[in-house]
mmCIF file of C-alpha atoms in Angstrom:
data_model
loop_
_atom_site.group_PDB
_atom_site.id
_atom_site.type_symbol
_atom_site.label_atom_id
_atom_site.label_comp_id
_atom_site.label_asym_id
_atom_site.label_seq_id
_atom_site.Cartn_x
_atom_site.Cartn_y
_atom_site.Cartn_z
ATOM 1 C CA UNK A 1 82.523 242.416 40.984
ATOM 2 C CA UNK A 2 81.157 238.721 41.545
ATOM 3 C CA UNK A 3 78.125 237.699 42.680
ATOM 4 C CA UNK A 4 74.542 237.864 42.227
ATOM 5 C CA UNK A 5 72.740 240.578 40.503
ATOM 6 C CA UNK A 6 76.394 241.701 40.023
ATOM 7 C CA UNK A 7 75.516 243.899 36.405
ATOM 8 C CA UNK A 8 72.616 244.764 37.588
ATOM 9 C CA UNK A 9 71.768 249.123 36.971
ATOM 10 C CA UNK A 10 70.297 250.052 40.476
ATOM 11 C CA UNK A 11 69.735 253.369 39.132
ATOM 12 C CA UNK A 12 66.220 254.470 39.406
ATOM 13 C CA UNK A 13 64.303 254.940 35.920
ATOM 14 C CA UNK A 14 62.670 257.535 34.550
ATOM 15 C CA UNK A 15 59.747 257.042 36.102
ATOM 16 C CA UNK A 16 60.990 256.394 39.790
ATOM 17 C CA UNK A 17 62.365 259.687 39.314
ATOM 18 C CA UNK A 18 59.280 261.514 38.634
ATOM 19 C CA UNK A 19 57.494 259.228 40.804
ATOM 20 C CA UNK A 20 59.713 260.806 43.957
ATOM 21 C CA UNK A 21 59.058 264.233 42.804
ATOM 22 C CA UNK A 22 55.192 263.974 42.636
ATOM 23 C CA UNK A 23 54.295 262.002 45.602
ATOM 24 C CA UNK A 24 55.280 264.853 47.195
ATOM 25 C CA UNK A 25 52.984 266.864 45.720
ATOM 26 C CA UNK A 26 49.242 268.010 46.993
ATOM 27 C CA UNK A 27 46.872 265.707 45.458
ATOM 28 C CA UNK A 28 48.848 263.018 44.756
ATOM 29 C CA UNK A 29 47.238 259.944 43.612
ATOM 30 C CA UNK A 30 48.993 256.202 43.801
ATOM 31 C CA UNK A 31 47.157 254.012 41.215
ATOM 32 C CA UNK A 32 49.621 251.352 41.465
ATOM 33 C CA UNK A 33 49.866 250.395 45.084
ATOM 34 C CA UNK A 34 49.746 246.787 46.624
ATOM 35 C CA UNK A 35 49.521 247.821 50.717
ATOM 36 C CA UNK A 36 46.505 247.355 52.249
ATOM 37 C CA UNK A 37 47.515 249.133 55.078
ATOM 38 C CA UNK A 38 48.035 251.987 52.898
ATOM 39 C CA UNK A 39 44.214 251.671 51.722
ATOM 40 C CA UNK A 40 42.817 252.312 54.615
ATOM 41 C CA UNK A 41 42.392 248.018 54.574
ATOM 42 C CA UNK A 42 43.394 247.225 58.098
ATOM 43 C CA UNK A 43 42.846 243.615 59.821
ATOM 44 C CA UNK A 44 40.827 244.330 63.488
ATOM 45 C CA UNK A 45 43.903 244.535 65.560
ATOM 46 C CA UNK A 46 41.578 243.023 68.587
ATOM 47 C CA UNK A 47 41.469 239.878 67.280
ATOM 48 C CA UNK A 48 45.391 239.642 66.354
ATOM 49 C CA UNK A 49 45.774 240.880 70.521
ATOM 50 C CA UNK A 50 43.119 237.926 71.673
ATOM 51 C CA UNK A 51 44.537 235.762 69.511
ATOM 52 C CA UNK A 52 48.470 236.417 71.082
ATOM 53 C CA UNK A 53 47.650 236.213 74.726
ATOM 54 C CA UNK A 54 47.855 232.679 75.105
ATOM 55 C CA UNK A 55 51.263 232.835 73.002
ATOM 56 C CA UNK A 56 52.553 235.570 75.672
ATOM 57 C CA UNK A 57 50.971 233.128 78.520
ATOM 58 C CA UNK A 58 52.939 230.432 78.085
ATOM 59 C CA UNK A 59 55.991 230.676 75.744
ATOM 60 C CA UNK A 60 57.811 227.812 74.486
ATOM 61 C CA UNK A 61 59.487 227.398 71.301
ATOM 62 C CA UNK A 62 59.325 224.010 69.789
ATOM 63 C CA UNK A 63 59.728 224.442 65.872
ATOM 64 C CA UNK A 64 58.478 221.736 63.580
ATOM 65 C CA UNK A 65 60.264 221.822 60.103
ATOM 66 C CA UNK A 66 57.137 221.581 58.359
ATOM 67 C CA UNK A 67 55.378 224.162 60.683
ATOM 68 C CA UNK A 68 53.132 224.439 63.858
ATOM 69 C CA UNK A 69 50.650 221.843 63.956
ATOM 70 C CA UNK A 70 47.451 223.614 64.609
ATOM 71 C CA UNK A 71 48.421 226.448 61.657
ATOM 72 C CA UNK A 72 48.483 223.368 59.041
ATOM 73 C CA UNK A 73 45.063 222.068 60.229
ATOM 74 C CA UNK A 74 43.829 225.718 60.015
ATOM 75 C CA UNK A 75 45.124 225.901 56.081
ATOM 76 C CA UNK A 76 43.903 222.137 55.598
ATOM 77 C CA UNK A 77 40.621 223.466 56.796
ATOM 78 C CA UNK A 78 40.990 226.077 54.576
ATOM 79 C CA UNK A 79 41.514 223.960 51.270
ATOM 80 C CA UNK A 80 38.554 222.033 52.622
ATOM 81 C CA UNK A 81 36.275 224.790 52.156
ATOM 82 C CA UNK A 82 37.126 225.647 48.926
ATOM 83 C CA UNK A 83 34.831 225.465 45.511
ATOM 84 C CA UNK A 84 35.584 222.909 44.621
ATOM 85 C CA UNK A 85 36.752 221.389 47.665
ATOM 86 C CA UNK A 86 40.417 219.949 48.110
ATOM 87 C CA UNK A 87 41.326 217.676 50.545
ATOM 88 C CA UNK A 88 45.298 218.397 51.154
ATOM 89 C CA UNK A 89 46.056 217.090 55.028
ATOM 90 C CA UNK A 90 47.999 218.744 57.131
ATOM 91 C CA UNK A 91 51.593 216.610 56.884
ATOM 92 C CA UNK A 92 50.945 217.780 53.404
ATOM 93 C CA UNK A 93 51.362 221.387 53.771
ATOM 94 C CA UNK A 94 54.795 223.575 54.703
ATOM 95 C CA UNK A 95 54.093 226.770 56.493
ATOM 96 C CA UNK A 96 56.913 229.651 55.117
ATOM 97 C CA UNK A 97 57.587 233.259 56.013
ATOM 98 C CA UNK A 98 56.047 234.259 52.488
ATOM 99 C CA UNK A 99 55.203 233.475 49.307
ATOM 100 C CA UNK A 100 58.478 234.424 48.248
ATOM 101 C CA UNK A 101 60.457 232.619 50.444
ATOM 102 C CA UNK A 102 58.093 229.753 49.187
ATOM 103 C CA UNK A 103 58.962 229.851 45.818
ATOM 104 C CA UNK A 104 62.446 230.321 46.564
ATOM 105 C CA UNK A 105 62.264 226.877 48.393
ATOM 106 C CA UNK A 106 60.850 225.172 45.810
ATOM 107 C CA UNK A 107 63.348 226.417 42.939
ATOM 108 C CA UNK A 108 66.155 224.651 45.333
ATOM 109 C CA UNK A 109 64.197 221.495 45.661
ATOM 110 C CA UNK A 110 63.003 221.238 42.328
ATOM 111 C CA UNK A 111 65.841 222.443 40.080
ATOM 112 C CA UNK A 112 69.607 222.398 39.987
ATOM 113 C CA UNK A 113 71.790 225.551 38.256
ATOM 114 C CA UNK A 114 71.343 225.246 34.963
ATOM 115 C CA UNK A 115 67.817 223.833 35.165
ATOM 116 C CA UNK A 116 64.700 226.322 33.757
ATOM 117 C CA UNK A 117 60.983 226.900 35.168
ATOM 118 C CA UNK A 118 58.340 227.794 32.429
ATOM 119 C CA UNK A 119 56.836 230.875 33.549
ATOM 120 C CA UNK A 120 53.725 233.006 32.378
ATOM 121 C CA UNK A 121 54.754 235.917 29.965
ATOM 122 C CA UNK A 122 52.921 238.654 31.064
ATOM 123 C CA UNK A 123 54.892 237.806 34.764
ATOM 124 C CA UNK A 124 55.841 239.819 37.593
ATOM 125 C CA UNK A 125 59.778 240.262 38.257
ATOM 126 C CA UNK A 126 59.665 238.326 41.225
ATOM 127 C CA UNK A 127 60.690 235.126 39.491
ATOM 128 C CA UNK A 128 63.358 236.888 37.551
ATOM 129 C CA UNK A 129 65.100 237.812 40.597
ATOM 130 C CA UNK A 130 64.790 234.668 42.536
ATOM 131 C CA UNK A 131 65.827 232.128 39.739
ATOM 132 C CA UNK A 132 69.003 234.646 39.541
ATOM 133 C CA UNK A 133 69.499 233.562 43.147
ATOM 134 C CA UNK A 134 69.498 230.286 42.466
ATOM 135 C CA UNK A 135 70.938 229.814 39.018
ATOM 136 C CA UNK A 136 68.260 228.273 37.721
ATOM 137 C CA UNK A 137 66.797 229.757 33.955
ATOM 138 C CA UNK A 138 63.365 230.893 33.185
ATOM 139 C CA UNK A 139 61.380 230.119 29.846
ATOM 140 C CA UNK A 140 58.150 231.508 28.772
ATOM 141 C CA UNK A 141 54.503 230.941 27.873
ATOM 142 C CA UNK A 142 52.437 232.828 26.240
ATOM 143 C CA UNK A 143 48.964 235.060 27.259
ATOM 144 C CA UNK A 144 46.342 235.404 24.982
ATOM 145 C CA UNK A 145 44.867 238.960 25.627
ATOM 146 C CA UNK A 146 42.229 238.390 22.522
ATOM 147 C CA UNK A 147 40.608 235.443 24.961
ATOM 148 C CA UNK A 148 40.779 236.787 28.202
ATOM 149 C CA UNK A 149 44.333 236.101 28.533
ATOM 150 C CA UNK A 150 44.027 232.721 28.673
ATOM 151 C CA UNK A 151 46.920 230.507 28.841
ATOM 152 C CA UNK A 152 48.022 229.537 25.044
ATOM 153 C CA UNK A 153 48.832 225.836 26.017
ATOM 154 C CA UNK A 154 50.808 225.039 22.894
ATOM 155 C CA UNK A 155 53.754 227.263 23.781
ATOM 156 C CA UNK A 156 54.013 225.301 27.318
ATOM 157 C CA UNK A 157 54.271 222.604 25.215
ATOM 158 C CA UNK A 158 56.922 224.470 22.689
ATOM 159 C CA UNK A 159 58.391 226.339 25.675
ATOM 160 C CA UNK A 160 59.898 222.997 27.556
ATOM 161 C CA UNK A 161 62.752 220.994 27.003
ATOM 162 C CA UNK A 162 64.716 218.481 28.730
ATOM 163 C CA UNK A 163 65.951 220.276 31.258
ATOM 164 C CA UNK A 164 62.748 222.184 32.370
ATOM 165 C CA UNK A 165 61.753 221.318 36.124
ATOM 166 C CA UNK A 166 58.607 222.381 36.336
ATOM 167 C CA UNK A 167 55.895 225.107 35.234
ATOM 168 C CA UNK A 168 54.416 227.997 37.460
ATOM 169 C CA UNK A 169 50.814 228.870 37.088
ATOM 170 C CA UNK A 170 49.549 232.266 38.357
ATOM 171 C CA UNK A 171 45.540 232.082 39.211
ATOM 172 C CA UNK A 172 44.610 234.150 39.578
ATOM 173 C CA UNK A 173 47.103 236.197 37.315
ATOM 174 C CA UNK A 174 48.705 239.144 38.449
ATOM 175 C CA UNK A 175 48.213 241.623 36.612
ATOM 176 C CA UNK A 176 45.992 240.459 34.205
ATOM 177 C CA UNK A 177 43.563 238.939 36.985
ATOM 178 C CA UNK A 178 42.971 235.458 34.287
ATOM 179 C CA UNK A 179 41.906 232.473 36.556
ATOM 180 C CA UNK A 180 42.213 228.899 35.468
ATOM 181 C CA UNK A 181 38.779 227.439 35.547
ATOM 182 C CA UNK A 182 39.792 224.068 34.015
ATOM 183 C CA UNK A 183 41.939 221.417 33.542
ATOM 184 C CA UNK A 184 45.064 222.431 31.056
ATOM 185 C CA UNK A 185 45.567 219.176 28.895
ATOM 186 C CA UNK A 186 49.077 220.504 28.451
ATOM 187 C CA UNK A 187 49.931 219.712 32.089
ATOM 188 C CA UNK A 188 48.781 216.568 31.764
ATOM 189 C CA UNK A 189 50.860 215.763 29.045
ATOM 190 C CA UNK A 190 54.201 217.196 30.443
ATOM 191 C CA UNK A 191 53.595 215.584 33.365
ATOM 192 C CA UNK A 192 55.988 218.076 35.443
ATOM 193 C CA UNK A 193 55.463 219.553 38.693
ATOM 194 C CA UNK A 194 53.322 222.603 39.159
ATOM 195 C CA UNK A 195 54.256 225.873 41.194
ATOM 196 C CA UNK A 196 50.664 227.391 41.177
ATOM 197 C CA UNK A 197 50.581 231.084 42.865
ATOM 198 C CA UNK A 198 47.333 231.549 44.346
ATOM 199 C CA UNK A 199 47.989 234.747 46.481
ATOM 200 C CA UNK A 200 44.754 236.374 44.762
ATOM 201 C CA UNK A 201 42.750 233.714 45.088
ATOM 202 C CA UNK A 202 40.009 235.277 48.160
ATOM 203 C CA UNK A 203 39.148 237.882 45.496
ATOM 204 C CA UNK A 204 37.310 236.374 42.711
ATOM 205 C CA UNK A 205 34.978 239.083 40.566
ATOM 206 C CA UNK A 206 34.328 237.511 37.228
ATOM 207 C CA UNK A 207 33.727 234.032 38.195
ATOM 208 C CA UNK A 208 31.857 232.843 41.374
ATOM 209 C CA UNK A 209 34.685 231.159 42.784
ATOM 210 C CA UNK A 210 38.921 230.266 42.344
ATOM 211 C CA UNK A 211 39.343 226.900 42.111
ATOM 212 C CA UNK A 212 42.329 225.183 43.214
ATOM 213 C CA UNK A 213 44.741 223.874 40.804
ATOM 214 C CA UNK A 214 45.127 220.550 42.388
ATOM 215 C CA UNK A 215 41.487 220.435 42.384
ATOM 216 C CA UNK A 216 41.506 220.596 38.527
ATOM 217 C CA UNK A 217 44.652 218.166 38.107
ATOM 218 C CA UNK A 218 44.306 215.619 40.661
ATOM 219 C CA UNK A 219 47.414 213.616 39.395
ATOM 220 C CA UNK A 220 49.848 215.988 39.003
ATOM 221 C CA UNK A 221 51.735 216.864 41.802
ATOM 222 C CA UNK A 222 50.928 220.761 42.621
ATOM 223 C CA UNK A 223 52.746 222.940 45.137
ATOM 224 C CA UNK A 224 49.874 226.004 46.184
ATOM 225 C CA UNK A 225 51.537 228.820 47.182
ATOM 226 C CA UNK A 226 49.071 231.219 49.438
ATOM 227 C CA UNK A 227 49.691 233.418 52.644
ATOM 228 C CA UNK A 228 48.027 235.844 54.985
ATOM 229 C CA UNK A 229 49.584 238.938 53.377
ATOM 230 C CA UNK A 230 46.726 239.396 50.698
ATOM 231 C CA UNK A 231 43.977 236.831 51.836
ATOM 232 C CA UNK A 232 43.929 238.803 55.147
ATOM 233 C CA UNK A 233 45.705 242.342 54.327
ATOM 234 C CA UNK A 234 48.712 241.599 56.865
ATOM 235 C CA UNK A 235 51.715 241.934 54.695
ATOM 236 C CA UNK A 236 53.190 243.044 57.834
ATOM 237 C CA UNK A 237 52.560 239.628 59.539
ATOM 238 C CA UNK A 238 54.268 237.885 56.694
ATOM 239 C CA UNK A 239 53.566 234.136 56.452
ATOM 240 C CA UNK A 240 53.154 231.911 53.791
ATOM 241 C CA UNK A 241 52.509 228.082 53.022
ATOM 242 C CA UNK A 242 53.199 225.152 50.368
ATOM 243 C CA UNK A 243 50.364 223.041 50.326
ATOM 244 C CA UNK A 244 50.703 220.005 48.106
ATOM 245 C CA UNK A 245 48.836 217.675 45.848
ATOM 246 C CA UNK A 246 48.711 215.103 43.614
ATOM 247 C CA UNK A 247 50.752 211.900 42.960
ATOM 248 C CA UNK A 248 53.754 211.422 43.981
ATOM 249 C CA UNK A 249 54.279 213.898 46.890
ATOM 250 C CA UNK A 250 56.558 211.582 49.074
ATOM 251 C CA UNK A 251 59.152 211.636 46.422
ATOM 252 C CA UNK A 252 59.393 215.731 47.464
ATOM 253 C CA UNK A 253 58.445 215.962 51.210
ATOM 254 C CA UNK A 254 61.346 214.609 52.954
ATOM 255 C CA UNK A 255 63.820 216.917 51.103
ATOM 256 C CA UNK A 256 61.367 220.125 51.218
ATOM 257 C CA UNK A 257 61.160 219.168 55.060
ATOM 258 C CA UNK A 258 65.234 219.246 55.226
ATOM 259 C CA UNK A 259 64.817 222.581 52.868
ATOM 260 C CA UNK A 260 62.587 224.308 55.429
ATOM 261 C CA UNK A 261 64.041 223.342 58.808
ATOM 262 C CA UNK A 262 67.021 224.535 56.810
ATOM 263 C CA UNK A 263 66.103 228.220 57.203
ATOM 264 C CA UNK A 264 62.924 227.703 59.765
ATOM 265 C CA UNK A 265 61.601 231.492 58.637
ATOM 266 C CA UNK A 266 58.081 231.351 59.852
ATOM 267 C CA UNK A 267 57.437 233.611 62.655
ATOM 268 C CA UNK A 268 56.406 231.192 65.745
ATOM 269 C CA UNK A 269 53.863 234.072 67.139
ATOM 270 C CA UNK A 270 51.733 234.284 63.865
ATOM 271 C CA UNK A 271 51.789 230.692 63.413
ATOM 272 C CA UNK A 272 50.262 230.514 66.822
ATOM 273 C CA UNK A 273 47.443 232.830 65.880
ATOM 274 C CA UNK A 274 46.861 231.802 62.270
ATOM 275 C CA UNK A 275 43.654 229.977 63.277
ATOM 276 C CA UNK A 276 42.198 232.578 65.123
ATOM 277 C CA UNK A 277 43.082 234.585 61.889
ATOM 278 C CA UNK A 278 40.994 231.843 59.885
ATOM 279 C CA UNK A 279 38.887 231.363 62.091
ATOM 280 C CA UNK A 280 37.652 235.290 63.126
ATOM 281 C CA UNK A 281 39.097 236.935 60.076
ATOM 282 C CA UNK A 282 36.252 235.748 57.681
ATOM 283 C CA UNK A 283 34.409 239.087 58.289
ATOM 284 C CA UNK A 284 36.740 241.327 57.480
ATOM 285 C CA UNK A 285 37.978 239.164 54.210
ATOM 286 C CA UNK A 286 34.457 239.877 53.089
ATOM 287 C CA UNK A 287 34.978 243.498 53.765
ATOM 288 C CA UNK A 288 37.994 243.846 51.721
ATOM 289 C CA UNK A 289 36.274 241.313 48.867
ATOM 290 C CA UNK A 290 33.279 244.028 48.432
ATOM 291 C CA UNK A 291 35.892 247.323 48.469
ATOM 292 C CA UNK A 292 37.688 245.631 46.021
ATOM 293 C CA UNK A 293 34.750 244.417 43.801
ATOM 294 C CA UNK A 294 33.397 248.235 44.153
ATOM 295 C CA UNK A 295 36.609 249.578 43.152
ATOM 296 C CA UNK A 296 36.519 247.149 40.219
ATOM 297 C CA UNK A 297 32.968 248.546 39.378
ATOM 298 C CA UNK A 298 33.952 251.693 39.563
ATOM 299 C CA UNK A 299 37.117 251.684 37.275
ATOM 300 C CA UNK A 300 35.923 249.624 34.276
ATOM 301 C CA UNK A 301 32.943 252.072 33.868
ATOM 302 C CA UNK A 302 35.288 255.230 34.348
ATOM 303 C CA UNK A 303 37.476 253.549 31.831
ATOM 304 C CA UNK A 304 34.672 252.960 29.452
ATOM 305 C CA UNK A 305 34.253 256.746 28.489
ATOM 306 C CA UNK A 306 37.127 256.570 26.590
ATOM 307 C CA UNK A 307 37.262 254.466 23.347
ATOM 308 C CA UNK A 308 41.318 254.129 23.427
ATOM 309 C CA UNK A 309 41.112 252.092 26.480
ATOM 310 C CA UNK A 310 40.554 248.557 26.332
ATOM 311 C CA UNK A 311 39.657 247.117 29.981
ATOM 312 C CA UNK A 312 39.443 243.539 30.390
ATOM 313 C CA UNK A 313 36.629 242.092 33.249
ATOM 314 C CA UNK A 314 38.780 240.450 35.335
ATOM 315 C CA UNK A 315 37.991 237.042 36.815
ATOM 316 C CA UNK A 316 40.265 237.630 40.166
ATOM 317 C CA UNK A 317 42.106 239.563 41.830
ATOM 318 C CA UNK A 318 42.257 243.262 42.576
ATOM 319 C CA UNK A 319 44.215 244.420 39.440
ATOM 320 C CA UNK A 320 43.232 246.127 35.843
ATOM 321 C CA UNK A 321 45.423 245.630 32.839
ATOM 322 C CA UNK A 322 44.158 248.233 29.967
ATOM 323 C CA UNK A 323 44.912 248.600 26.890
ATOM 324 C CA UNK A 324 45.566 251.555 25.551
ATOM 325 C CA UNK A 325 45.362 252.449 21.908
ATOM 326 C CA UNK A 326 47.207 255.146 21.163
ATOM 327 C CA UNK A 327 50.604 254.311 19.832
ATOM 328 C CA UNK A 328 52.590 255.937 21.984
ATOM 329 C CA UNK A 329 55.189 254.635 24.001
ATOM 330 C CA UNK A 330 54.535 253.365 27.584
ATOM 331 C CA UNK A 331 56.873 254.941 29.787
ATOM 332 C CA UNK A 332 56.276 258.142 28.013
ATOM 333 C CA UNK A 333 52.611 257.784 28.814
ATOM 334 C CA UNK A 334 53.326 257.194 32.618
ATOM 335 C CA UNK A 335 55.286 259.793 33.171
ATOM 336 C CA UNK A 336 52.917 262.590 31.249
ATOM 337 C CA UNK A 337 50.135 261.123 33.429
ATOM 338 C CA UNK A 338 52.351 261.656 36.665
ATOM 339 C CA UNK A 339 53.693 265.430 35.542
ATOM 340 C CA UNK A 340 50.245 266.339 34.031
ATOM 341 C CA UNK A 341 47.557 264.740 35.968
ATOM 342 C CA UNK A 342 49.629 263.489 39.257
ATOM 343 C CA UNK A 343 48.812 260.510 38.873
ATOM 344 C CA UNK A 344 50.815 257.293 38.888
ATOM 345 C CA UNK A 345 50.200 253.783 37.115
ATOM 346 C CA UNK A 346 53.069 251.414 36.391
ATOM 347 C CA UNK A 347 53.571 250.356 32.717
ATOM 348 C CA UNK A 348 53.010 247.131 31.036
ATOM 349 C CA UNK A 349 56.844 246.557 30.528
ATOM 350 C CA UNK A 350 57.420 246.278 34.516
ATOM 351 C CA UNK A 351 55.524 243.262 34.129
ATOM 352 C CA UNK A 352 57.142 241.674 30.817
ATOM 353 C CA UNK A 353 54.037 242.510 28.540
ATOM 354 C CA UNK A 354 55.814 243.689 25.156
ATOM 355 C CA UNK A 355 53.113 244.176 22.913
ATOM 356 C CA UNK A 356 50.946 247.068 22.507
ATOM 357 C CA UNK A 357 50.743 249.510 25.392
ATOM 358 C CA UNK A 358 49.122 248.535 28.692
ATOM 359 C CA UNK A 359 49.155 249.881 32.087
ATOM 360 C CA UNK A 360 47.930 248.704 35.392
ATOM 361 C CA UNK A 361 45.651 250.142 37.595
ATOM 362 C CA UNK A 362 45.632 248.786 41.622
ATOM 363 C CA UNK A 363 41.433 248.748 42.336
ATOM 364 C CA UNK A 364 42.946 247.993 45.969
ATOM 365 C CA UNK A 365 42.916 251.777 46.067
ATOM 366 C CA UNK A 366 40.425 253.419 47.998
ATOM 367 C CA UNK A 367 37.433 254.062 46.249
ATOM 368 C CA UNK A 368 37.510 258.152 46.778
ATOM 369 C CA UNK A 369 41.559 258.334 45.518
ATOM 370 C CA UNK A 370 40.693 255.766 42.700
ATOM 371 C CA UNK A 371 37.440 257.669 41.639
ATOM 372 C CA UNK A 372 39.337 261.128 41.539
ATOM 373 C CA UNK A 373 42.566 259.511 39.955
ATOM 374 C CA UNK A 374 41.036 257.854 36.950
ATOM 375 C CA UNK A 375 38.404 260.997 36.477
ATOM 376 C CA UNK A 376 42.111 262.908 35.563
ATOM 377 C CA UNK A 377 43.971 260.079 33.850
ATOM 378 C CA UNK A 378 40.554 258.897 31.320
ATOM 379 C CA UNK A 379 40.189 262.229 29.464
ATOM 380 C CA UNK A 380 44.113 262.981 29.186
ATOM 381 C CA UNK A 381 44.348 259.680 27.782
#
């Protein structure tokens, strides 16, 4: 069989396995989920409905390959408000279906088969999958957990070659939750185009604020990847954007414009409504900001009773990455925690962490489940 993914094993692990057998199961607990409508986490539905009526009013479709007009000034304003403050104008910014289908734009325009991204190492499989789709090769950086899991800049340096395209920065970092607070001298000196993923980047907890990548490398030209699906908890909405910095960015708009109109994804109705979304939404984004930042709370002091577990404050984002210090083997440890305590976490190996034995914890939980879930998992441990 030819084709992509063609060796792939589709046959569940271990741990999907057990997984199916215990969510079935009375007093089930899901530590690892990413659905905010599963959390209880849902967007006021009477704004999305005032927000559609004109749409419904007066219906015409007239795509733009870059995007609606009025939804790029609404994520222009957006970058505007910012700390620190970007300026990135509207024509600068391409408005996708999701983040995913963002990236996967930006691997055609940026590399051909062949070709290799740098990418973090811990990751998420996402970019696995999608440079399969487009035959392009991933290399790796490395994570320093000793210092916050900062990015070790010398092995971006190490980790390119002649034929890498560009590098992809996650702030902040999923799962870790590492934000980039300053310039990376390393970018500067490679020079290459920057994929920065900032899908986490309305839930800062250990710093004040997220900044921007662009706003930290003003030269370099910087594709942000964002989209309502976390900033706003409507996954279900799905729409994304590519809004670019830098120097340089008319060498890459006219073909990312041909790219896009290529597939013209975005949904036309949320496009219509994204500024209402930005513009009324602010209210409940604070909402979901002070859950999160209370289930954060909540988790690394629950974690704390135990000495073999080594939480990390996270700067962003709604995700903990402990370490645990036992020795034993991680998918052994998940699955005793899901037959013995009913609990699920995913291991550190789903997200390309190979050293020492980590799991990650979702604090997008709701605080009750996430109280009662680590209260079994912290003593078994």
């Amino acid at each position: 069989m030819a084709g992509f993914f063609s060796g792939h094993d589709f046959a569940p692990n271990r741990i999907e396995l057990e997984f199916r057998k215990a969510e079935n199961k009375k007093g089930f607990i899901n530590l690892a989920g990413s659905n905010p409508t599963y959390e209880g986490l849902i967007f006021p539905p009477d704004i999305l409905k005032k927000a559609a009526e004109p749409y419904f009013r007066h219906r015409r479709y007239s795509p733009d390959p870059k995007g609606l007009s009025s939804a790029r000034s609404a994520i222009s304003g957006y970058y505007g408000k910012r700390a620190p403050s970007l300026q990135i104008m509207p024509d600068d910014i391409f408005v996708t279906a999701s983040t995913s289908e963002s990236y996967g734009l930006l691997f055609a325009l940026l590399a051909d088969p062949g070709d290799n991204l740098l990418a973090p190492k811990v990751s998420y499989p996402l970019f696995e999958h999608l440079a399969a789709i487009h035959h392009v090769k991933l290399r790796t950086y490395d994570m320093d957990e000793d210092d916050g899991w900062s990015i070790r800049e010398s092995s971006i340096i190490s980790g390119a070659d002649e034929r890498t395209r560009a590098i992809i920065i996650v702030s902040p970092h999923n799962p870790t939750g590492m934000v980039v607070k300053c310039a990376l001298p390393a970018l500067d000196r490679l020079g290459l185009p920057v994929i920065c993923d900032e899908v986490f980047a309305g839930f800062p907890y250990g710093v004040p604020d997220i900044p921007p990548l662009g706003a930290l490398h003003g030269k370099l030209p910087v594709f942000h990847l964002n989209g309502i699906s976390k900033m706003f908890g409507l996954p279900d909405l799905k729409l994304g954007w590519i809004a670019i910095s830098g120097t340089g960015v008319r060498d890459y708009e006219k073909r990312l414009e041909l790219i896009n109109d290529t597939y013209l994804g975005a949904n036309y109705l949320v496009q219509s409504i994204l500024p209402a979304i930005f513009d009324e939404g602010i209210g409940f984004v604070e909402h979901m900001r002070t859950r999160i930042r209370t289930g954060i709370d909540c988790a690394l002091l629950l974690l704390s009773k135990n000495r073999r577990i080594k939480a990390l404050r996270p700067d962003g984002g709604y995700y903990l990455f402990p370490k645990i210090d036992t020795g034993e083997d991680e998918e052994e440890l998940v699955l005793r925690l899901l037959k013995n305590c009913g609990v699920l976490v995913h291991p550190g190996y789903y997200y390309d962490c190979d050293e020492g034995t980590h799991i990650m914890i979702s604090c997008l939980t709701e605080i009750e489940k996430l109280s009662e879930g680590l209260k079994r998992i912290v003593p078994f441990i």
